[in-house]
Amino acid sequence: MEEILIEDYNYPLPDERIAKYPLTERDQSKLLVYRDGQVKEDKFCRVGEYLSAESLLIYNNTRVIQARLEFHKNNTTPSCQTLPNATQSTGARIEIFCLEPMVPHDYQLALGSTKCCTWKCMIGNAKKWKSGALSLPVQLPSGETIILFAEKGEQTGNTFAVHFSWSPTAQRSNSVAVQQCNGLNISFAEILDAVGELPIPPYLNRKTEESDKTTYQTVYSRIKGSVAAPTAGLHFTDKVLSDLRQRGIQTAEVTLHVGAGTFQPVKTADANQHTMHTEIIAVPRDTIATLISNLGHIVAVGTTSMRTLESLYFLGIQLYTTLPNTTLPYTTLSVSQFAPYTSEYTLSTRDSLQAIVDYLDNTGQDVLHAETQIMIKPGYTFRVVDQLITNFHQPKSTLLLLVSAFVGGDWHTIYDYALAHDFRFLSYGDSSILFRRNPAFTL
């Protein structure tokens, strides 16, 4: 595999160019328009003028959860029968950052659990939490107070399995992980809403504020699970969506729950040595059928939608070649990091997507659930997406590699213009609409 030097995807980004807050009116952000090597500037509220009436706009409907929990390690070790008053938290601060559910593995089941659940987490100050359960009082909107317990499990890399359970009292058995979980009819999602903190990007260098609970969500977010927003969608307003409908432009949804790995820079000299994070996607059957009918006019809102849509081609390849007549759902469908580069794929996009529709019909499913680790980098052949709406990304990031691949390596033209014309960068910054430059694949 040809070496990709990540230093070639570096550029100077002064801190003052990073937007710390969004504009008061989302759709008044700047819009950079890139087509055939040419760049011009507009406002995002007029993005519909750059889409044809045949366009199908695909956006990510994921919603950011308040995934950061702050516990304190008590100075005294609690007895195995009763925890001390949880409000007397005088010990070390322990931050638990919920990344993705482990038991149950499904986001909606884990967030909807009224008993207990286990999540893969990053733990701040983990060395101070050697053993024992942590407790946190949670006051619900109803005025009721419950106790949330957390117990640290197995470590994998820089993450830990953390078991959560909750109780109306501080009574617990010897181990939270093995205790009988008696439901309170209070979901884990409600607990996070009550006491969790929205995890805004670390490069903003500020604490989460109350306004972020609104501004760091897209207007169409509805499926809880992300720990970071699909930020290209932050520019959309109800007015912009109404304008698109009036122009006859169709929209459809996918779900990719954005993980913390989206903020991790590439630290290897050769980008091919970087390990991509795995994310869970869900795509309705109707969305896939609509894609088939609109191939050649697909617009991805954000890199998360892009990664989801391009992953579909390789999922379809798997189903086309290995499960043509199955009537049982696959346990796990997944796209590995370098799957796009391991073979010369000749199946058309239409046939690949149709294989997914046939699989869902044969197995009686309405939604395709899968995992993707796809890495879109220079040399990638795009099978589904024709236009990309996206923000301006960090230097030496996998997202910048994706942009470069989409515009045939001409990312400098875009970023040089943005830097020279006072565009605002990163999550709360301005936007762009990019037209693909690399050759079209067989649809």
Coordinates of C-alpha atoms in Angstrom, one line a residue:
M1 CA 0.0 0.0 0.0
E2 CA 1.5 3.3 -1.1
E3 CA 2.8 5.4 1.8
I4 CA 0.7 8.5 2.8
L5 CA 2.9 11.0 4.7
I6 CA 0.6 12.7 7.2
E7 CA 2.9 15.7 7.3
D8 CA 1.7 16.4 3.8
Y9 CA -1.8 17.1 5.3
N10 CA -0.7 19.7 7.8
Y11 CA -1.5 23.4 7.7
P12 CA -1.2 26.3 10.2
L13 CA -4.4 26.7 12.2
P14 CA -4.1 29.6 14.7
D15 CA -6.2 29.3 17.8
E16 CA -8.1 32.4 17.0
R17 CA -9.5 30.8 13.8
I18 CA -11.1 28.0 15.8
A19 CA -14.7 29.0 16.4
K20 CA -15.3 28.7 20.2
Y21 CA -19.1 29.4 19.8
P22 CA -21.5 29.1 16.9
L23 CA -23.1 32.1 15.2
T24 CA -26.4 33.2 16.7
E25 CA -28.2 32.2 13.4
R26 CA -26.9 28.9 12.3
D27 CA -27.6 29.3 8.6
Q28 CA -25.8 32.6 8.4
S29 CA -22.4 30.9 8.5
K30 CA -20.1 31.2 5.5
L31 CA -20.3 28.6 2.7
L32 CA -17.3 27.8 0.6
V33 CA -18.3 26.3 -2.8
Y34 CA -15.7 24.1 -4.5
R35 CA -16.3 22.8 -8.1
D36 CA -13.8 21.8 -10.8
G37 CA -10.9 23.4 -9.0
Q38 CA -12.7 26.7 -8.6
V39 CA -13.7 28.3 -5.2
K40 CA -16.3 30.9 -4.4
E41 CA -18.0 32.1 -1.2
D42 CA -21.6 32.4 -0.2
K43 CA -23.9 32.0 2.9
F44 CA -25.1 28.6 4.0
C45 CA -28.8 29.7 3.9
R46 CA -28.4 29.6 0.1
V47 CA -27.0 26.0 0.0
G48 CA -30.0 24.8 -2.0
E49 CA -28.9 26.9 -4.9
Y50 CA -26.0 24.5 -5.4
L51 CA -28.1 21.4 -5.5
S52 CA -30.0 20.1 -8.5
A53 CA -33.7 19.2 -8.2
E54 CA -32.7 15.5 -8.6
S55 CA -30.4 15.7 -5.5
L56 CA -31.0 13.3 -2.6
L57 CA -29.6 14.9 0.6
I58 CA -28.5 12.3 3.3
Y59 CA -28.0 13.4 6.8
N60 CA -27.1 11.8 10.1
N61 CA -29.9 11.9 12.6
T62 CA -27.7 10.9 15.6
R63 CA -28.1 12.9 18.8
V64 CA -25.3 13.7 21.3
I65 CA -25.7 12.3 24.7
Q66 CA -24.5 13.9 28.0
A67 CA -21.8 11.2 28.2
R68 CA -19.5 12.7 30.8
L69 CA -20.1 11.7 34.5
E70 CA -18.2 13.2 37.4
F71 CA -17.8 11.0 40.5
H72 CA -15.5 11.4 43.5
K73 CA -13.5 8.7 45.2
N74 CA -14.5 8.9 48.9
N75 CA -11.6 9.1 51.4
T76 CA -13.0 6.2 53.3
T77 CA -13.7 2.7 52.0
P78 CA -17.4 2.0 52.1
S79 CA -18.6 -1.2 53.8
C80 CA -19.9 -4.0 51.7
Q81 CA -23.4 -3.3 52.9
T82 CA -23.9 0.4 52.8
L83 CA -22.3 3.3 51.0
P84 CA -21.7 6.5 53.0
N85 CA -23.8 9.5 52.1
A86 CA -22.9 10.1 48.5
T87 CA -23.0 13.9 48.9
Q88 CA -20.0 13.7 51.1
S89 CA -17.6 13.3 48.2
T90 CA -14.3 14.6 49.4
G91 CA -11.9 12.4 47.5
A92 CA -10.3 12.5 44.1
R93 CA -12.4 13.5 41.1
I94 CA -13.0 10.6 38.7
E95 CA -14.5 11.5 35.3
I96 CA -16.2 8.7 33.4
F97 CA -16.7 9.3 29.7
C98 CA -19.2 6.8 28.2
L99 CA -18.1 5.9 24.7
E100 CA -20.3 3.0 23.6
P101 CA -22.5 0.3 25.2
M102 CA -21.2 -3.2 25.9
V103 CA -24.1 -4.9 27.7
P104 CA -26.5 -4.6 26.1
H105 CA -24.5 -3.8 23.0
D106 CA -27.4 -1.9 21.3
Y107 CA -27.5 1.8 22.0
Q108 CA -31.2 2.1 22.3
L109 CA -31.4 -0.9 24.6
A110 CA -28.5 0.3 26.8
L111 CA -29.9 3.9 27.0
G112 CA -33.4 2.6 27.6
S113 CA -32.3 0.1 30.4
T114 CA -34.1 0.7 33.7
K115 CA -32.0 -1.8 35.5
C116 CA -28.2 -1.8 34.7
C117 CA -25.8 -1.6 31.8
T118 CA -22.2 -1.8 31.0
W119 CA -20.3 0.7 28.8
K120 CA -16.9 1.1 27.3
C121 CA -15.5 4.2 29.0
M122 CA -12.5 6.4 29.2
I123 CA -11.7 7.3 32.8
G124 CA -10.0 10.5 33.9
N125 CA -7.8 10.0 36.9
A126 CA -8.2 6.2 36.7
K127 CA -5.1 5.6 38.8
K128 CA -7.0 7.0 41.8
W129 CA -9.8 4.5 41.3
K130 CA -8.1 1.2 42.2
S131 CA -11.2 -0.8 43.4
G132 CA -14.7 -0.5 44.9
A133 CA -17.8 1.2 43.6
L134 CA -18.3 4.9 43.1
S135 CA -21.6 6.5 43.9
L136 CA -23.3 9.6 42.6
P137 CA -26.6 11.2 43.8
V138 CA -28.9 12.0 40.9
Q139 CA -31.8 14.4 41.3
L140 CA -34.4 13.8 38.6
P141 CA -36.8 16.4 37.2
S142 CA -39.5 14.9 39.3
G143 CA -37.6 15.8 42.5
E144 CA -36.8 12.2 43.3
T145 CA -33.1 11.4 44.2
I146 CA -31.5 8.1 43.3
I147 CA -28.0 6.8 43.6
L148 CA -26.0 5.9 40.5
F149 CA -23.3 3.3 41.2
A150 CA -20.2 2.7 38.9
E151 CA -17.8 -0.2 39.1
K152 CA -14.7 -0.5 37.0
G153 CA -14.1 -3.7 35.0
E154 CA -11.5 -4.9 32.6
Q155 CA -9.2 -2.5 30.8
T156 CA -8.6 -2.6 27.1
G157 CA -6.0 -0.2 25.8
N158 CA -7.0 3.2 27.3
T159 CA -10.6 2.2 27.9
F160 CA -12.4 0.3 30.7
A161 CA -15.6 -1.6 31.0
V162 CA -17.7 0.2 33.6
H163 CA -20.8 -1.3 35.0
F164 CA -23.6 1.0 36.1
S165 CA -26.6 0.4 38.3
W166 CA -29.0 2.6 40.2
S167 CA -31.0 2.4 43.3
P168 CA -33.4 4.6 45.3
T169 CA -31.2 4.0 48.4
A170 CA -27.5 3.6 49.1
Q171 CA -28.0 -0.1 49.8
R172 CA -25.9 -2.4 47.7
S173 CA -24.5 -5.9 47.7
N174 CA -20.8 -6.9 47.8
S175 CA -20.4 -6.2 44.1
V176 CA -22.4 -3.9 41.9
A177 CA -21.5 -6.1 38.9
V178 CA -23.2 -9.2 40.3
Q179 CA -26.0 -7.6 42.3
Q180 CA -29.7 -8.2 41.5
C181 CA -30.7 -5.2 39.3
N182 CA -34.1 -4.1 40.4
G183 CA -35.6 -1.7 37.9
L184 CA -36.8 1.7 39.0
N185 CA -38.6 2.6 35.7
I186 CA -35.9 5.2 35.3
S187 CA -33.7 4.8 32.2
F188 CA -30.0 5.3 31.9
A189 CA -30.8 8.0 29.3
E190 CA -32.8 9.9 31.9
I191 CA -29.9 9.6 34.3
L192 CA -27.4 11.0 31.8
D193 CA -29.8 13.8 31.0
A194 CA -30.1 14.7 34.7
V195 CA -26.5 14.5 35.8
G196 CA -24.2 14.0 32.7
E197 CA -22.3 16.7 30.9
L198 CA -22.4 17.2 27.1
P199 CA -18.9 16.4 25.8
I200 CA -18.0 19.3 23.6
P201 CA -14.7 19.0 21.6
P202 CA -11.5 19.3 23.6
Y203 CA -10.0 21.8 21.1
L204 CA -12.6 24.4 22.2
N205 CA -10.6 24.7 25.5
R206 CA -13.6 25.7 27.6
K207 CA -16.2 24.0 29.7
T208 CA -19.6 23.0 28.5
E209 CA -22.2 25.7 28.8
E210 CA -26.0 25.5 29.0
S211 CA -26.3 26.8 25.5
D212 CA -24.2 23.9 24.1
K213 CA -27.1 21.6 24.9
T214 CA -29.0 23.2 22.0
T215 CA -26.3 24.5 19.7
Y216 CA -24.3 21.3 19.7
Q217 CA -27.2 19.3 18.4
T218 CA -28.6 19.4 14.8
V219 CA -32.2 20.4 14.4
Y220 CA -33.0 17.0 13.1
S221 CA -31.2 14.9 15.7
R222 CA -33.4 12.3 17.3
I223 CA -31.5 9.0 17.8
K224 CA -29.4 9.2 21.0
G225 CA -25.9 7.7 21.0
S226 CA -23.1 10.1 19.8
V227 CA -20.4 11.6 22.0
A228 CA -19.7 14.2 19.3
A229 CA -22.0 16.0 16.9
P230 CA -22.1 15.4 13.2
T231 CA -21.1 19.0 12.8
A232 CA -21.8 19.7 9.1
G233 CA -25.5 19.4 10.1
L234 CA -25.2 22.2 12.7
H235 CA -25.7 24.8 9.9
F236 CA -29.2 23.5 9.0
T237 CA -32.3 25.3 10.2
D238 CA -36.0 24.5 9.7
K239 CA -36.0 27.4 7.2
V240 CA -33.2 25.8 5.1
L241 CA -34.9 22.4 5.2
S242 CA -38.1 24.1 4.1
D243 CA -36.3 25.8 1.2
L244 CA -34.9 22.4 0.1
R245 CA -38.4 20.9 0.1
Q246 CA -39.7 23.8 -2.0
R247 CA -37.0 23.1 -4.5
G248 CA -38.1 19.5 -4.7
I249 CA -34.9 18.2 -3.2
Q250 CA -35.4 14.9 -1.3
T251 CA -33.9 14.1 2.1
A252 CA -33.3 10.8 3.9
E253 CA -31.7 9.7 7.1
V254 CA -28.9 7.4 8.3
T255 CA -27.5 6.9 11.8
L256 CA -23.9 6.8 12.7
H257 CA -23.1 7.3 16.4
V258 CA -20.0 9.4 16.4
G259 CA -17.3 8.2 18.7
A260 CA -14.5 10.0 20.6
G261 CA -12.1 8.7 18.0
T262 CA -13.2 11.4 15.6
F263 CA -11.0 13.8 17.6
Q264 CA -7.9 11.7 17.6
P265 CA -5.2 13.0 15.2
V266 CA -3.1 10.7 13.1
K267 CA 0.1 10.2 15.1
T268 CA 1.9 7.9 12.7
A269 CA 4.2 9.3 10.0
D270 CA 2.5 7.1 7.5
A271 CA -1.3 7.5 7.7
N272 CA -1.8 3.9 6.7
Q273 CA -0.4 2.9 10.1
H274 CA -3.2 4.7 11.9
T275 CA -5.9 2.6 13.5
M276 CA -9.4 3.8 12.7
H277 CA -12.1 3.6 15.4
T278 CA -15.1 1.4 14.8
E279 CA -18.6 3.0 14.7
I280 CA -22.0 1.6 14.6
I281 CA -24.3 2.5 11.7
A282 CA -28.0 2.0 11.1
V283 CA -29.6 2.6 7.7
P284 CA -33.4 2.1 7.0
R285 CA -34.3 -0.1 4.1
D286 CA -36.3 2.8 2.6
T287 CA -33.2 5.0 2.6
I288 CA -31.3 2.3 0.6
A289 CA -34.1 1.9 -1.9
T290 CA -34.2 5.7 -2.3
L291 CA -30.4 5.8 -2.9
I292 CA -30.8 3.2 -5.7
S293 CA -33.4 5.4 -7.4
N294 CA -31.2 8.6 -7.2
L295 CA -27.7 7.3 -7.9
G296 CA -25.6 10.1 -9.4
H297 CA -27.2 12.8 -7.3
I298 CA -26.3 11.8 -3.8
V299 CA -25.3 14.6 -1.3
A300 CA -23.8 13.6 2.0
V301 CA -24.2 16.0 4.9
G302 CA -20.9 15.5 6.8
T303 CA -18.2 13.0 6.9
T304 CA -20.2 10.7 9.1
S305 CA -22.9 10.4 6.4
M306 CA -20.2 9.9 3.9
R307 CA -18.6 7.1 5.8
T308 CA -22.0 5.4 6.3
L309 CA -23.0 5.7 2.6
E310 CA -19.6 4.5 1.2
S311 CA -19.6 1.6 3.7
L312 CA -22.9 0.4 2.2
Y313 CA -21.1 -0.6 -1.0
F314 CA -18.8 -3.0 0.8
L315 CA -21.6 -4.4 3.0
G316 CA -23.5 -5.0 -0.2
I317 CA -20.5 -6.8 -1.7
Q318 CA -20.5 -9.2 1.4
L319 CA -24.2 -9.9 1.0
Y320 CA -24.0 -10.3 -2.7
T321 CA -21.2 -12.9 -2.6
T322 CA -21.9 -14.8 0.6
L323 CA -25.6 -14.6 1.5
P324 CA -27.7 -14.5 -1.7
N325 CA -30.5 -16.6 -0.3
T326 CA -30.3 -16.2 3.5
T327 CA -33.4 -16.0 5.6
L328 CA -31.5 -15.4 8.9
P329 CA -30.0 -12.1 9.9
Y330 CA -26.3 -11.8 10.1
T331 CA -25.0 -11.5 13.6
T332 CA -22.5 -8.8 12.7
L333 CA -21.9 -7.1 9.4
S334 CA -18.8 -4.9 9.3
V335 CA -16.4 -3.0 7.0
S336 CA -12.7 -3.2 8.0
Q337 CA -10.4 -0.2 7.7
F338 CA -8.7 -1.2 4.5
A339 CA -11.5 -3.3 2.8
P340 CA -11.8 -0.8 0.0
Y341 CA -8.2 -1.3 -1.0
T342 CA -7.8 -5.1 -0.8
S343 CA -9.5 -6.0 -4.1
E344 CA -10.5 -4.7 -7.5
Y345 CA -14.2 -4.4 -7.1
T346 CA -16.3 -4.6 -10.2
L347 CA -19.9 -5.0 -8.9
S348 CA -21.9 -1.9 -9.7
T349 CA -23.2 0.4 -6.9
R350 CA -26.8 -0.4 -7.9
D351 CA -26.3 -4.2 -7.6
S352 CA -24.5 -3.8 -4.3
L353 CA -27.2 -1.7 -2.8
Q354 CA -29.9 -4.0 -4.2
A355 CA -28.2 -6.9 -2.4
I356 CA -28.7 -5.1 0.9
V357 CA -32.4 -4.5 0.1
D358 CA -32.8 -8.2 -0.9
Y359 CA -31.1 -9.3 2.3
L360 CA -33.3 -7.1 4.5
D361 CA -36.4 -8.4 2.7
N362 CA -35.4 -12.0 3.0
T363 CA -34.7 -11.6 6.7
G364 CA -37.7 -9.4 7.5
Q365 CA -35.7 -6.4 8.7
D366 CA -36.5 -2.8 8.2
V367 CA -33.1 -1.4 9.1
L368 CA -29.6 -2.5 8.3
H369 CA -27.4 -2.6 11.4
A370 CA -23.6 -2.8 10.9
E371 CA -20.2 -1.6 12.0
T372 CA -17.7 0.3 10.0
Q373 CA -14.0 1.1 10.4
I374 CA -13.7 2.4 6.9
M375 CA -10.7 4.7 6.1
I376 CA -11.3 7.0 3.2
K377 CA -8.0 8.3 2.1
P378 CA -6.3 9.5 -1.1
G379 CA -6.6 6.7 -3.7
Y380 CA -10.1 5.8 -2.6
T381 CA -12.8 5.3 -5.3
F382 CA -16.2 6.8 -4.3
R383 CA -19.1 4.5 -5.1
V384 CA -22.1 6.4 -3.7
V385 CA -21.5 10.1 -2.9
D386 CA -21.4 12.9 -5.5
Q387 CA -21.4 16.0 -3.3
L388 CA -20.2 16.6 0.3
I389 CA -21.3 19.3 2.8
T390 CA -18.7 19.5 5.5
N391 CA -16.9 21.8 7.9
F392 CA -13.2 22.6 8.0
H393 CA -11.2 19.9 9.8
Q394 CA -8.1 19.7 11.9
P395 CA -4.6 19.4 10.4
K396 CA -3.3 15.9 10.0
S397 CA -6.7 14.3 10.6
T398 CA -8.4 11.4 8.9
L399 CA -11.2 13.8 8.0
L400 CA -8.8 15.9 6.0
L401 CA -7.6 12.8 4.3
L402 CA -11.2 12.1 3.3
V403 CA -11.7 15.6 1.9
S404 CA -8.5 15.3 -0.1
A405 CA -9.6 12.0 -1.5
F406 CA -13.0 13.5 -2.5
V407 CA -11.5 16.5 -4.3
G408 CA -8.7 14.6 -6.1
G409 CA -6.0 15.9 -3.8
D410 CA -6.8 19.6 -4.2
W411 CA -7.5 20.2 -0.5
H412 CA -4.9 23.0 -0.3
T413 CA -7.0 25.2 -2.7
I414 CA -10.0 24.9 -0.4
Y415 CA -8.1 25.5 2.9
D416 CA -5.9 28.2 1.6
Y417 CA -8.9 30.1 0.5
A418 CA -10.7 29.6 3.8
L419 CA -7.7 30.8 5.8
A420 CA -7.3 33.8 3.6
H421 CA -10.9 34.8 3.7
D422 CA -11.6 34.6 7.5
F423 CA -13.6 31.4 7.5
R424 CA -14.2 30.0 11.0
F425 CA -12.8 26.4 11.6
L426 CA -13.8 23.1 13.2
S427 CA -17.1 22.1 14.9
Y428 CA -18.7 25.5 15.4
G429 CA -17.1 27.0 12.3
D430 CA -18.2 27.6 8.8
S431 CA -19.1 25.1 6.1
S432 CA -18.4 24.1 2.5
I433 CA -20.0 22.2 -0.3
L434 CA -17.6 20.1 -2.4
F435 CA -18.2 18.5 -5.8
R436 CA -16.4 15.3 -6.4
R437 CA -13.4 15.5 -8.7
N438 CA -12.3 11.9 -9.0
P439 CA -13.7 9.7 -11.8
A440 CA -17.2 8.2 -11.3
F441 CA -17.5 4.6 -10.5
T442 CA -19.9 2.3 -12.4
L443 CA -23.3 3.0 -10.9

